[in-house]
Backbone as a ProteinNet text record, in pm:
[ID]
protein_1_A
[PRIMARY]
XXXXXXXXXXXXXXXXXXXXXXXXXXXXXXXXXXXXXXXXXXXXXXXXXXXXXXXXXXXXXXXXXXXXXXXXXXXXXXXXXXXXXXXXXXXXXXXXXXXXXXXXXXXXXXXXXXXXXXXXXXXXXXXXXXXXXXXXXXXXXXXXXXXXXXXXXXXXXXXXXXXXXXXXXXXXXXXXXXXXXXXXXXXXXXXXXXXXXXXXXXXXXXXXXXXXXXXXXXXXXXXXXXXXXXXXXXXXXXXXXXXXXXXXXXXXXXXXXXXXXXXXXXXXXXXXXXXXXXXXXXXXXXXXXXXXXXXXXXXXXXXX
[TERTIARY]
9222.9	9133.9	9026.3	8988.3	8883.7	8703.6	8696.8	8540.9	8465	8513.9	8416.7	8486.4	8634.5	8667.8	8647.4	8599.8	8515.5	8412.6	8290.5	8195.3	8191	8293	8275.6	8300.9	8347.6	8362.8	8259.5	8215.4	8079.8	7990.4	7914.5	7770.4	7631.6	7678.6	7580.2	7658.6	7599.3	7651.4	7563.4	7574.7	7456.5	7541.5	7537.5	7569.6	7479.5	7557.2	7485.2	7341	7274.7	7151.3	7095.4	6986.7	6912.9	6791.9	6782.2	6588.8	6522.9	6409.3	6342.5	6188.4	6172.4	6018.6	5939	5815.4	5782.8	5799.4	5739.2	5797.6	5762.4	5877.4	5875.1	5961.9	5959.4	5975.7	5947.8	5893.8	5839.3	5924.4	5996.2	6110.8	6201.3	6177.2	6275.7	6382.5	6476.1	6596.3	6659.1	6631.9	6660.1	6791.2	6814.3	6952.2	7026.6	7139.4	7206.8	7336.2	7275.8	7409	7468.4	7428.7	7493.4	7604.4	7689.7	7821	7834.8	7846.5	7871.4	7912.3	7990.5	8011	8014.7	7986.7	7965.2	8045.2	8158.5	8209	8124.6	8218.9	8122.5	8214	8102.8	8167	8189.5	8144.2	8154.2	7986.2	8035.5	7902.1	7976	7903.2	7920.3	7789	7813.9	7688.5	7751.9	7559.3	7521.8	7435.5	7505.2	7512.2	7418.8	7364.1	7340.8	7216.3	7169.5	7084	6968.6	6879	6694.9	6676.1	6708.4	6642.6	6821.5	6837.2	6983.3	6963.1	6886.5	6853.7	6861.1	6882.6	6939.9	6772.2	6699.3	6584.3	6557.8	6550.5	6538.1	6622.4	6787.2	6887.3	6764.2	6784.7	6734.8	6615.5	6514.7	6383.9	6412.7	6522.5	6535.6	6637.8	6707.4	6799.5	6715.1	6568.8	6467.1	6382.4	6423.1	6316.9	6134.4	6111.1	6003.1	6003.8	6140.4	6117.5	6217.7	6160.5	6291.2	6348.5	6424.8	6510.7	6503.5	6526.6	6523.3	6626.1	6767.3	6830.7	6971.9	7021.1	7148	7106	7131.4	7154.1	7189.5	7143.2	7205.9	7249	7342.4	7342.5	7392.8	7346.5	7368.3	7386.7	7505.8	7615.4	7644.7	7678.9	7731.4	7610.5	7514.3	7399.6	7331.7	7268.2	7179.7	7066.9	7031.2	6908.5	6792.5	6695.3	6590	6549.4	6409.4	6368.6	6491.8	6518.5	6611.4	6762.6	6805.6	6932.8	6868.7	6751.8	6673.8	6668	6627.6	6594.9	6729.7	6846.3	6991.3	6996.2	6897.9	6954.2	6817.9	6853	6751.7	6742.6	6625.1	6561.1	6460	6559.1	6513.2	6480	6374.6	6370.4	6241.9	6215.6	6143	6116.8	5936.6	5898.6	5838.3	5850.5	5845.6	5722.3	5652.5	5500.1	5457.8	5357.5	5371.1	5240.9	5133	5047.7	5017.8	4934.2	4925.3	4910.9	4808.7	4726.4	4843.2	4965.9	5067.9	5164	5223.2	5357.9	5446.4	5560.5	5732	5760.9	5739.2	5767.7	5689.2	5546.5	5467.8	5501	5578.7	5561.9	5739.8	5806.7	5931.2	5884.3	5809.8	5787.6	5689.9	5635.3	5510.7	5634.5	5696.8	5789.8	5882.7	5918.4	5985.2	5997.8	5814.9	5741.3	5697.7	5675.2	5660.7	5814.5	5916.5	6047.6	6079.3	6003.4	6087	6177.7	6224.5	6393.2	6325.5	6431.7	6453.7	6506.4	6429.7	6480.9	6527.5	6611.2	6651.9	6574	6463.2	6346.9	6405.8	6396	6497.3	6618.4	6724.6	6865.1	6781.7	6761	6718.2	6659.1	6564	6486.3	6593.6	6675.6	6773	6860.4	6911.4	7021.9	6988.7	6864.5	6821.5	6733.6	6768.2	6751.9	6565.5	6479.3	6354	6306.1	6442.8	6371.9	6250.4	6300.8	6172	6098.2	6044.5	5900.6	5864.6	5921.1	5886.5	5747	5662	5503	5402.5	5475.5	5387.5	5364.1	5231.3	5171.1	5273.1	5234.7	5367.5	5247	5123.9	5041.3	5109.2	5196.6	5202.4	5373.2	5449.9	5551.4	5603.6	5666.9	5733.9	5835.3	5822.2	5900	6058.2	6111.7	6234.9	6242	6127.2	6125.5	6069.3	5988.4	5985.9	6049.1	6163.9	6325.4	6371.8	6380.4	6494.1	6396.9	6274.5	6204.8	6208.3	6199.7	6198.6	6337.9	6484.6	6613.5	6550.3	6534.5	6496.5	6400.9	6283.7	6272.8	6373.7	6472.3	6521.2	6633.5	6685.9	6727.4	6695.7	6514.6	6479.9	6496.3	6601.7	6685	6805.4	6833.7	6990.1	7016.6	7012.4	7091.6	7254.8	7315.4	7476	7439.7	7410	7383.9	7269.9	7266.6	7110.1	7156.3	6990.2	7013.8	6891	6999	6908.1	6865.7	6733.7	6729	6687	6764.6	6752.1	6714.6	6796.1	6766.6	6783.4	6819.8	6830.6	6689.6	6648.2	6496.1	6432.9	6376.9	6362	6372.4	6537.5	6576.2	6681.2	6680.6	6742.8	6837.4	6945.7	7113.9	7143.3	7065.2	7131.4	7092.1	6972.1	6940.6	7047.4	7062	7134.1	7298.8	7347.3	7469.5	7414.8	7345.3	7300.3	7256.5	7243.7	7209.5	7339.9	7447	7575.3	7614.7	7624.8	7719.8	7641.7	7542.7	7462.4	7506.5	7487.5	7535	7650.6	7770.8	7926.8	7913.2	7834.6	7835.1	7754.5	7688.9	7646.1	7756.8	7826.7	7962.2	8116.2	8146.1	8219.1	8228.5	8123.2	8119.9	7976.5	7955.4	7834.8	7867.8	8007.9	8017.4	7918.5	7842.7	7724.2	7748.6	7728.6	7745.5	7639.8	7659.6	7533.6	7540.7	7475	7462.5	7348.7	7412.9	7358.4	7346.9	7181.5	7150.1	7090.8	7168	7132.8	7177.5	7094.9	7145	7250.4	7270	7350.7	7470.3	7508.7	7701.2	7818.1	7778.9	7842.1	7849.5	7718.4	7684.2	7763.1	7720	7814.6	7954.9	8032.4	8149.7	8204.1	8178.7	8192.7	8199.1	8084.3	8059.2	8082.1	8120	8120.7	8244.1	8284.3	8483.5	8465.2	8389.8	8346.9	8198	8237	8049	8086.4	7979.2	7968.6	7822	7867.4	7782.1	7726.3	7566.5	7569	7521.4	7482.2	7457	7374.5	7229.2	7114	7144.3	7160.1	7183.8	7295.8	7385.9	7556.4	7610	7696.6	7821.2	7919.6	7900.1	7982.9	8124.6	8071	8218.1	8210.8	8343.7	8362.3	8449.3	8468	8606.3	8599.6	8721.1	8721.6	8699.7	8652	8626.4	8754.6	8843.8	8946.9	9047.3	9049.4	9047.9	9039.1	8879.1	8841.6	8857.1	8837.1	8863	8988.9	9158.8	9252.1	9275.1	9215.2	9213.5	9177.9	9043.9	8998.1	9041.1	9135.5	9237.9	9262.8	9370.7	9421.8	9534.2	9673.7	9808.1	9763.4	9820.7	9807.1	9931.9	9970.9	10097.1	10105.9	10146.5	10161.6	10319.7	10378	10481.8	10511.1	10644.9	10669.5	10675.3	10617.7	10645.6	10508.5	10419.5	10282.9	10328.5	10329.4	10304.3	10409.8	10538.2	10605.1	10574	10516.1	10446.1	10303.1	10270.4	10115.7	10201.7	10294.2	10390.5	10455.3	10449.8	10546.4	10440.7	10330.9	10277.1	10126.8	10077.3	10011.8	9891.8	9741.9	9610.4	9616.5	9767	9740.5	9762.3	9743.5	9791	9656.8	9590	9450.3	9461.6	9476	9480	9363.5	9402.4	9254.4	9340.3	9244.2	9256.8	9451.2	9464.3	9610.5	9705.8	9685.3	9797.4	9770.3	9818.8	9808.6	9695.2	9631.1	9570.7	9645.4	9710.4	9779.7	9721.8	9734.4	9608.8	9752.2	9762.6	9884.6	9817.8	9856.1	9867.6	9919.9	9881	9928.7	10098.4	10075.6	10205.9	10362	10306.3	10355.2	10406.5	10390.4	10397.1	10557.1	10605.7	10748.4	10821.5	10815.3	10861.5	10805.5	10707.9	10655.4	10788.6	10780.2	10823.9	10968.9	10989.3	11166.1	11161.2	11102.5	11111.7	11098.4	11021.1	10968.8	11102.9	11144	11302.6	11417.2	11393.1	11527.2	11493.9	11410.9	11371	11369.6	11391.4	11465.5	11319.1	11226.8	11080.2	11078.9	11040	11066.8	10902.2	10893.5	10800.9	10736	10657.5	10643.1	10552.1	10451.6	10335.3	10315.6	10292.2	10244.9	10155.1	10036.2	10004.6	9881.2	9839.9	9754.3	9593.7	9510.3	9429.6	9285.8	9241.8	9068.3	9032.8	8947.7	8801.1	8674.2	8587.5	8471.5	8402.9	8359.9	8267.5	8169	8088.6	8022.3	8086	8199.4	8260.1	8243.5	8314.1	8360.6	8203.9	8090	7950.4	7946.1	7939.1	7858.1	7965.2	8101.8	8199.8	8138.9	8122.4	8116.6	7917.2	7837.5	7722.9	7706.7	7749.1	7735.7	7679.6	7603.6	7581.1	7624.9	7751.4	7807.3	7948.6	7955.5	8051	8065.9	8162.7	8235.2	8170.4
11975.3	12083.2	12085.3	12195.8	12263.2	12234.2	12268.2	12229.8	12256.7	12404.4	12481.5	12427.1	12404.7	12356.7	12220.2	12134.8	11990.6	11976.2	12048.7	12067.3	12162.5	12242.1	12284.5	12208.5	12052.6	11976	11903.3	11863.9	11767.4	11813.7	11690.8	11750.2	11739.7	11598.9	11574.2	11508.3	11545.5	11513.5	11495.6	11323.6	11308.6	11283.3	11344.5	11392.2	11313	11213.4	11120.7	11080.2	11049.6	11052.2	10861	10914.1	10824.9	10833.6	10738.9	10696.9	10560.1	10553.3	10459.5	10427.2	10315.1	10299.7	10307.7	10301.9	10257.4	10275.7	10234.4	10259.4	10148.1	10176.3	10096	9997.9	9839	9693	9664.6	9718.5	9704	9790.7	9836.9	9991.4	9959.1	9982.9	9922.6	10007.2	9998.8	10096.1	10123.8	10200.9	10183.9	10262	10333.1	10425.9	10446.7	10398	10414.2	10534.4	10641.1	10751.7	10744.5	10722.3	10725.6	10850.7	10835.7	10945.3	10983.2	10998.1	10999.2	11094.6	11104.6	11253	11254.3	11252	11240.9	11313.7	11306.7	11394.5	11500.8	11604.8	11668.2	11604.2	11624.7	11572.9	11396.2	11334.3	11191.5	11106	10964.1	10905	10822	10819	10756.3	10653.5	10473.6	10424.8	10375.5	10361.2	10337.9	10198.5	10103.8	9953.8	9920.8	9787.8	9738.5	9620.1	9533.5	9457.3	9475.9	9426.9	9475.6	9502.8	9600.4	9650.1	9715.2	9732	9849.4	9942.9	10011.9	10109.9	10240.3	10237.5	10247.2	10405.4	10290.2	10404.8	10480.7	10426.1	10578.4	10684.1	10604.2	10746.8	10843.2	10801.6	10855.5	10917.5	10906.1	10957.1	11055.6	11046.2	11165.1	11256.4	11269.9	11360.7	11401.7	11341.7	11397.2	11491.8	11487.4	11522.6	11476.7	11380.4	11286.7	11245	11211.6	11138.5	11222.5	11273.8	11342.4	11217.3	11268.8	11120.2	11183.1	11112.9	11133.1	11221.1	11228.2	11265.5	11335.9	11394.1	11391.8	11530	11589.7	11672.1	11642.8	11660.5	11655.9	11776.8	11765.1	11907.3	11871.9	11970.8	11953.3	12074.7	12062	12159.5	12238.6	12219.1	12280.1	12383.1	12345.9	12402.2	12309.7	12342.5	12256.9	12256.9	12132	12067.6	12139	12215.3	12288.9	12308.8	12312.5	12420.5	12444.8	12544.1	12643	12521	12431.4	12356.8	12236.6	12178	12060.3	12067.3	12224.5	12286.4	12241.7	12219.9	12235.2	12057.5	11969.7	11821.5	11773.2	11711.2	11654.9	11476.9	11417.9	11297.9	11196.3	11081	10967.6	10860.3	10881.2	10773.1	10717.4	10592.7	10462.5	10489	10436.2	10423.7	10569.5	10625.1	10793.5	10742.6	10834.2	10823.4	10912.7	10929	10984.5	11031.1	11136.6	11171.6	11081.3	10980.7	10855.6	10923.2	11007.6	11117.1	11248.7	11242	11349.1	11287.3	11343.1	11325.8	11290.1	11253	11263.6	11457.4	11510.5	11631.9	11698.8	11709.2	11774.1	11761.2	11603.9	11625.5	11746.5	11717.5	11799.7	11953	12000	12115.7	12163.4	12091.7	12090.2	12161.7	12039.2	12057	12161.4	12225.4	12313.5	12495.1	12467.7	12612.1	12618.5	12471.2	12482.7	12537.6	12483.5	12541.7	12656.7	12717.9	12836.6	12870.7	12771	12762.5	12713.6	12766.5	12753.4	12567.5	12536.7	12370.4	12346.1	12334.2	12267.6	12120.8	12111	11991.3	11866.2	11941.8	11827.9	11758.9	11867.4	11752.6	11728.2	11721.5	11608.7	11515.1	11533.4	11357.2	11322.3	11384.1	11294.6	11230.2	11277.8	11213.6	11092.7	11125.6	10965.3	10876.7	10908.4	10860.9	10820.4	10898	10915.8	10975.4	11048.7	11184.8	11114.2	11021.1	10939.8	10934.1	10924.8	10879.4	11037.1	11152.2	11253.9	11320.3	11274.7	11324.1	11225.3	11095.3	10983.5	10981.6	10958	10920.9	10854.4	10867.6	10822.5	10686.5	10660.7	10537.5	10445	10465.7	10359.7	10302.3	10354.7	10379.7	10231.6	10167.9	9994.4	10124.9	10017.2	10051	10080.4	10073.1	10120.1	10243.4	10300.4	10412.9	10505.7	10447	10554.3	10626	10539.1	10508.3	10618	10688.9	10738.2	10853.1	10856.5	10951.6	11046.1	11009.7	10991	11103	11015.8	11064.7	11208	11244.6	11355.6	11435.1	11410.3	11461.3	11528.5	11448.2	11478.3	11601.4	11634.4	11728.8	11814.7	11840.3	11979.3	12071.3	12188.3	12312.1	12250	12187.3	12195.8	12175.6	12091.4	12059.4	12014.7	12052.9	12044.5	11889.7	11798.6	11672.3	11622.6	11458.2	11413.7	11278.9	11235.7	11103.9	11030.1	10871.5	10821.9	10675	10648.9	10522	10370.4	10291.1	10189.1	10179.3	10310.4	10387.3	10264	10148.3	10083	9924.6	10004.8	9907.7	9903.1	9775.2	9766.8	9782.9	9781.1	9791.3	9684.1	9657.3	9561.7	9592.9	9456.7	9489.9	9615	9651.3	9734.7	9885	9887.7	9987.3	10031.4	9939.9	9922.1	9998.1	9952.1	10012.4	10131	10163.8	10340.6	10442.6	10356.3	10433	10448.9	10320.7	10349.9	10466.3	10477.8	10582.2	10716.8	10754.4	10843.2	10899.4	10807.2	10855.9	10875.7	10821.7	10847.6	11054.9	11016.2	11209.7	11311.1	11232	11351.7	11393	11338.4	11339.4	11403.3	11335.5	11346.8	11473.4	11511.6	11612.9	11729.4	11697	11771.2	11872.9	11792.1	11784.1	11779.6	11675.1	11670.6	11546.6	11546	11460.2	11334.1	11235.2	11136.2	11053.3	11037.7	10890.4	10823.1	10724.5	10574.1	10472.9	10419.4	10302.6	10184	10077.7	10012.9	9831.8	9777.9	9631.7	9569.2	9587.8	9556.4	9583.8	9492.2	9572.5	9540	9478.2	9496	9648.1	9683	9836.6	9932.4	9888.4	9982.1	9970	9870.4	9860.8	9935.9	9915.9	9950.6	10140.2	10135.6	10334	10447.3	10357	10447	10489.3	10568.9	10556.4	10579.3	10570.8	10549.5	10497.4	10400.7	10319.6	10325.8	10348.7	10273.8	10149.9	10075.2	9926.9	9989.7	9951	9927.6	9818	9843.2	9709.2	9754.4	9708.3	9732	9889.3	9898.8	10082.7	10172.1	10095.8	10158.3	10145.4	10184.5	10207.2	10061.2	9959.3	9816.7	9879.8	9930	10005.8	10059.4	10179.5	10335.4	10331	10411.9	10425	10395.5	10431.9	10370.5	10265.2	10212.6	10116.7	9984.9	10094.8	9987.6	10005.3	10067	10032.7	9952.1	9936.2	9829.8	9704.2	9699.8	9573.7	9519.6	9613.1	9586.1	9518.2	9607.2	9548.6	9407.1	9388.7	9264.6	9131.4	9214.7	9081.5	8960.1	8827.9	8755.3	8731.7	8686.1	8652.4	8476.6	8467	8315.9	8253.3	8135.2	8074.6	7982.1	7893.6	7749.4	7736.7	7676.4	7645.5	7477.3	7477.7	7352.8	7293.7	7197.2	7158.5	7271.1	7245.1	7298.8	7275.8	7164.2	7143.3	7181.5	7231	7267.1	7450.6	7471.7	7647.8	7632	7521.4	7525.4	7513.3	7423.9	7414	7554.4	7623.3	7755.2	7806.6	7846.1	7914.6	7909.3	7817.4	7739.8	7788.3	7841.6	7894.6	7989.1	8068.2	8162	8095.7	7990.4	7922.8	7791	7838.5	7759.4	7683.1	7529.6	7508	7565	7599.6	7609.5	7628.3	7610.6	7634.7	7575.4	7487.5	7385.1	7464	7539.9	7620.4	7660.6	7813.5	7811.2	7990.6	7993.9	8113.6	8176.3	8278	8315.2	8442.9	8408.8	8563.6	8662.5	8774.7	8833	9020.3	9100	9204.7	9234.6	9282.9	9296.7	9403.9	9500.4	9542.6	9415.6	9343.4	9273.7	9151.1	9105.5	9039.8	8986.7	9109.4	9106.9	9014.4	9082.5	9017	8884.9	8820.1	8669.1	8601.1	8692.3	8584	8556.2	8667.8	8686.5	8550.5	8541.7	8456.1	8283.1	8292.8	8170.2	8132	8183.3	8165.6	8123.2	8240.4	8153.6	8059.2	8003.3	7860	7752.5	7794.3	7693.1	7666.9	7706.2	7703.2	7705.7	7693.4	7701.4	7767.8	7886.4	7927.5	7987	7872.2	7897	7981.5	8041.1	8166.2	8245.6	8322.4	8425	8512.9	8607.8	8674.2	8725.2	8825.3	8868.7	8853.2	8859	8839	8906.5	9012.4	9092.3	9091.5	9035.4	9008.3	9107.7	9060.1	9081.9	9235	9319	9365.2	9314.8	9185.7	9126.1	8998.2	8979.8	8946	9031	9197.5	9260.2	9274.7	9307.9	9308.9	9172.3	9063.2	8949.4	8958.9	9018.2	8973.5	9078.4	9173.8	9329	9324.2	9262.2	9200.3	9091.1	9034	8827.6	8905.2	8823	8802.7	8804.2	8728.2	8662.8	8713.2	8811.2	8930.1	8998.6	9044.2	9037.2	9205.3
8062.6	8043.6	8119.1	8120	8203.8	8228.8	8319.4	8277.1	8181.1	8071.6	8033.4	7874.7	7896.8	7766	7784.2	7827.9	7752.9	7736.8	7811.6	7801.3	7659	7566.3	7473	7309.5	7383.7	7278.8	7294.9	7403.6	7351.3	7319	7245.2	7181.5	7284.4	7314.3	7421.9	7572	7672.2	7788.5	7930	7928	8028.3	8188.8	8245.5	8366	8473.4	8555.9	8658	8674.4	8567.2	8542.9	8574.4	8694.8	8804	8715.6	8688.4	8681.3	8672.3	8784.3	8821.5	8776.2	8811.6	8706.9	8855.4	8922.5	8973.7	9116.1	9230.9	9381.6	9453.6	9592.5	9659.8	9634.8	9663.6	9655.2	9447.4	9416.3	9313.6	9178.3	9266.7	9125.8	9077.4	8924.9	8841.2	8824.6	8841.9	8851.7	8694.5	8626.4	8456.4	8426.4	8473.1	8484.1	8608.6	8616.4	8766.1	8745.3	8769.8	8766.8	8665.5	8586.4	8435.7	8397.8	8384.1	8329	8178	8039.9	7928.3	7862.7	7820.9	7742.1	7565.4	7457	7340.2	7268.7	7211.7	7172	7012	6996.9	6899.1	6742	6596.7	6546.9	6474.2	6582.1	6523.4	6544.3	6475.8	6510.5	6619.2	6712.9	6838.9	6871.6	6934.3	6955.7	7050.4	7075.8	7196.4	7197.7	7267.1	7280.7	7405.2	7410.4	7543.4	7482.5	7600.4	7573.2	7592.2	7539.7	7604.4	7757.6	7781.7	7943.8	7996.4	7888.9	7954.9	8063.2	7966.3	7952.5	7829.8	7718.3	7606.2	7553.6	7564.9	7541	7653.1	7731.5	7818.9	7869.1	7877.6	7802.4	7686.8	7561	7448.7	7501	7535.6	7617.1	7686.1	7723.3	7868.8	7797.3	7662.4	7609.7	7498	7478.9	7376.2	7485.2	7613.8	7664.5	7699.3	7642.8	7668.7	7808.9	7879.4	8014.7	8074.3	8252.4	8352.8	8412.2	8453.1	8536.7	8672.3	8717.8	8933.3	8984.9	8928.2	8987.7	8805.6	8821.5	8741.7	8621.8	8532.3	8415.4	8281	8158.2	8047.4	7967.5	7905.3	7873.4	7681	7628.4	7480.6	7440.2	7360.6	7293.4	7361.4	7505.3	7612.3	7671.5	7609.4	7743.4	7805.3	7921.4	7966.1	7878.3	7847.1	7809.3	7806	7740.8	7719.2	7596.9	7587	7434.3	7389.3	7400.4	7289.8	7279.7	7304.4	7294.5	7189.8	7282.4	7182.8	7008.8	7013.8	6901.3	6804.8	6885.5	6790.6	6794.2	6831.6	6806.2	6741.8	6648.7	6534.2	6588.7	6593.3	6648.6	6586.4	6567.8	6546.1	6614.4	6715.6	6888.1	6832.7	6815.9	6792	6681.4	6645	6522.9	6494.9	6373.5	6362.9	6320.8	6299.3	6314	6220.8	6114.6	6016.3	5971.7	5901.3	5830	5683	5749.2	5616.8	5496.7	5490.4	5318.4	5286	5358.3	5320.9	5233.6	5126.4	5087.1	5194.6	5148.4	5200.9	5169.8	5109.2	5064.6	5158.4	5160.5	5254	5401.1	5447.4	5567.5	5586.3	5528.1	5534.8	5524.5	5397.7	5428.9	5530.6	5548.7	5678.9	5855.2	5862.6	5949.9	5980.8	5857	5825.6	5847.5	5854.9	5837	5961.1	6093.8	6215.6	6260.8	6267.8	6323.1	6248.8	6159.4	6114.6	6015.1	5981.6	5885.5	5770.4	5733.1	5569.5	5544.6	5445.4	5420.9	5284.2	5223.5	5097.5	5118.7	5046.6	5076.3	4998.5	4832.1	4751.8	4820.7	4845	4869.1	5001.3	5073.8	5234.3	5155	5027.9	5020.6	4915.5	4874.9	4793.2	4840.5	5014.5	5055.6	5155.6	5161.2	5271.3	5189.5	4981.2	4956.3	4914.1	4948.9	4874.5	4765.6	4718.5	4642.9	4538.1	4496.7	4350.9	4392.5	4557.9	4594.8	4712.8	4682.2	4730.6	4762.7	4607.1	4639.9	4628.2	4701.6	4702.1	4856.7	4873.2	5017.4	5087	5212.3	5306.6	5335.4	5285.1	5371.2	5239	5151.7	5058.4	5039.1	5188.5	5212.2	5269.2	5254.5	5281.6	5449.5	5566.4	5657.7	5645.6	5576.5	5522.1	5484.1	5399.8	5388	5444	5522.8	5686.9	5733.1	5762.1	5860	5783.2	5624.3	5565.9	5575.7	5579.9	5558.3	5764.3	5823	5964.7	5988.4	5919.2	5912.9	5878.9	5772.1	5684.1	5785	5852.3	5926.1	6048.1	6069.4	6213.6	6152.7	6014.5	5980.1	5942.3	5960.2	5953.7	6083.8	6073.3	6131.8	6120.9	6009.8	6011.6	6168.1	6247.5	6382.4	6358.1	6486	6494.1	6564.6	6613	6648.9	6602.4	6597.8	6579.4	6618.9	6726.1	6791.3	6683.4	6696.9	6572.6	6666.1	6650.7	6739.4	6671.7	6608.6	6509.4	6401.5	6338.3	6180.7	6108.9	6083.3	5951.1	6011.2	6079.1	6114.8	5945.4	5916.7	5786.6	5666.5	5676.8	5515	5486.5	5340.4	5301.5	5329.1	5245.6	5246.5	5197.1	5057.1	4982.7	5100.1	5115.9	5183.4	5276.7	5408.2	5510.9	5463.2	5312	5324.3	5284.9	5167.2	5201.1	5320.1	5410.8	5532.2	5626.8	5595.9	5638.4	5583.3	5446.8	5402	5392.2	5442.1	5515.3	5626	5723.3	5821.3	5871.9	5777.1	5727	5727.4	5614.6	5563.8	5681.3	5735.4	5824.4	5904.5	5963.2	6067.2	5966.2	5854	5777.7	5733	5602.8	5544.8	5623.8	5711.3	5773.5	5907.1	5978.6	6109.6	6229.3	6159	6251.2	6370.8	6497.2	6565.8	6539	6578.7	6539.9	6661.1	6722.1	6861	6840.3	6776.9	6704.8	6812.9	6821.6	6904.1	6740.5	6814.9	6694.9	6773.2	6734.6	6769.6	6645	6563.3	6452.9	6467.8	6534.2	6596.4	6535.8	6378.5	6248.4	6176.8	6190.4	6174.4	6215.5	6311.8	6477.9	6476	6409	6453	6288.3	6200.7	6065.6	6052.9	6094.4	6085.6	6230.8	6389.6	6482	6546	6531.8	6592.3	6820.9	6837.7	6978.7	7010.8	7092.9	7152.2	7321.6	7331.1	7501.4	7501.1	7637.9	7567.1	7759.6	7748.5	7884.3	7939.8	8046	8140.3	8248.8	8255.1	8347.3	8398.4	8301.3	8327.7	8361.8	8375.6	8406.3	8293.5	8283.7	8180.1	8160.6	8119.6	8114.1	8072.5	7953.1	7863.9	7796.6	7776.3	7697.6	7634.4	7448.8	7438.5	7299.9	7233	7079.6	7063.4	6947.9	6910.2	6894.6	6824.3	6780.7	6909.9	7003.6	7166.9	7264.2	7195.5	7283.9	7226.4	7093.8	7044	7052.7	7048.8	7086.1	7251.7	7334.2	7451.3	7491	7419.8	7421.6	7368.9	7296.6	7176.8	7276	7167.1	7244.7	7182.9	7214.4	7171.4	7132.9	7007.3	6999.1	6905.3	6989.4	6938	6847.1	6757.3	6734.7	6756.4	6801.3	6881	6903	6872.1	6892.9	7059	7132.6	7240.3	7358	7297.8	7371.6	7489.7	7553.7	7662.9	7771.6	7719.9	7792.2	7802.4	7737.7	7745	7846.4	7807.7	7927.7	8066.3	8090.1	8210.8	8244.7	8160.9	8201.6	8227.5	8178.7	8189.4	8259.7	8305.3	8381.5	8269.6	8374	8342.7	8255.9	8197.3	8133.8	7957.4	7937.5	7802.8	7818.7	7714.9	7695.7	7517.8	7547.6	7395	7298.5	7106.2	7071.2	6904.3	6812.5	6658.7	6654.8	6727.8	6662.8	6709.7	6817.7	6937.2	7018.7	7082.9	7234.5	7252.7	7296.5	7328	7447.8	7459.8	7578.3	7633.8	7743.2	7860.8	7861.9	7825.5	7795.7	7766.6	7827.8	7761.7	7654.3	7564.4	7403.7	7382.8	7524.5	7545.4	7567.3	7636.9	7710.9	7650.2	7507.2	7421.5	7379.6	7375.9	7323.5	7422	7548	7694.1	7701.1	7633.9	7679.7	7567	7456.2	7342.8	7345	7415.4	7405	7563.8	7656.7	7699.1	7657.8	7644.3	7563	7458.3	7400.2	7284.2	7383.8	7495.4	7586.4	7649.1	7657	7675.9	7603.2	7506	7419.4	7318.7	7338.7	7248.5	7126.5	7043.7	6859.3	6824.3	6831.3	6751.9	6635.3	6563.3	6437.3	6382.9	6479.1	6435.2	6530.5	6544.5	6669.2	6600.9	6690.6	6599.1	6733.2	6751.3	6797.7	6807.6	6825.3	6738	6777.7	6724	6742.4	6756.5	6836.9	6847.1	6738.3	6745.9	6638.4	6770	6718	6856.6	6924	6866.3	6858.1	7017.9	6973.9	7098	7230.4	7219.1	7340.3	7358.1	7291.5	7354	7438.9	7413.5	7499.2	7609.2	7571.6	7693.5	7811.4	7797.3	7851.8	7930.2	7889.7	7901	7987	7944.6	8034	8163.1	8216.9	8347.3	8481.7	8433.4	8500.9	8518	8443.1	8503.8	8628.9	8703.1	8794.1	8767.6
[MASK]
++++++++++++++++++++++++++++++++++++++++++++++++++++++++++++++++++++++++++++++++++++++++++++++++++++++++++++++++++++++++++++++++++++++++++++++++++++++++++++++++++++++++++++++++++++++++++++++++++++++++++++++++++++++++++++++++++++++++++++++++++++++++++++++++++++++++++++++++++++++++++++++++++++++++++++++++

C-alpha cells in the first residue's frame, strides 16, 4: 500500500511525535518518537499506566499542546483548525455553564460551529433526553460525561476522541456508554479513539489497541491477536515429571497440570512429540489471558 492510500485509510496518524516538559537535567520526556496509525471506522483503544503519555498525546491531537518534533494527520490532512473541525473531542473533565440546560449547550455549540444539529437525536443517543431542559448545575458527573459526548458530536465529526468517557457512570450507565460507542463506529462509521483505564470495557468494545509505556509504544494490534499472542498452553498428563525433564524450563507446574512455553503454531508438533515419547495426555488447551494480564505484562518496569 502506498503512502497516499495508507493515509486515506487512517483517521488519525501520529508520526514520530516527541514531547518533553522542562529543560536540561530536569526535562521529563512525555512522548518518545511515537508513531501510531488509527484506522477509520473502528473503536481504537489507547492504554497505558499513569505517566505513559496518553494525556499528552490526546492534547497534541486536540491542538492544545505543540510537539517538539513530528506531526499529526487527521483524516489524511495535516492537523490544523480546518481538519480538526472534522474531529470531535472529549478530553479531560468537560466544563459547562452551570445555569444553561443540556439543550442550550448543544444549540449554542451548533451555532458556533455554524452547523445544523438534530439536538433531540443527540440527547437521546447520549441518554439524557429526559434531562434536556434541566440546568447542568443539577447534573451528576455521569450525566455531564454524556453531555460531553453530545457536545463532541456537534459538527457531525468523522472521528471522535474520548478520554475516560465512563468516569462517574454506574454499571447501567457503563453498559449504555459501551453500546453508544459501538453504535458510533458500527452504525455511523465514526472512528472512536478511546482512552480508558477500564481494561474490561476496552477489551469488549475495541477492535485494536495501543499500549504506551514511558512515552513509547509497548504493544499494538488487534485485541484478539494480542490476547492470542500472549496465551499459554496447558497440559494435564500422566508423567508430568517426564514432561518437565524433556522440556526443562519451558514447563511450569500449575493448576494441576503444566503450562508450556510454546508458540500457538507449534502446539501440534509439541503434542506429537510428547505422544511419540509415550506420554499420555488427558487434556490440552490454549489459555488466552484477559487484557489486564497483557497490559501488566507489557508495562511492567522490569520488562526488557
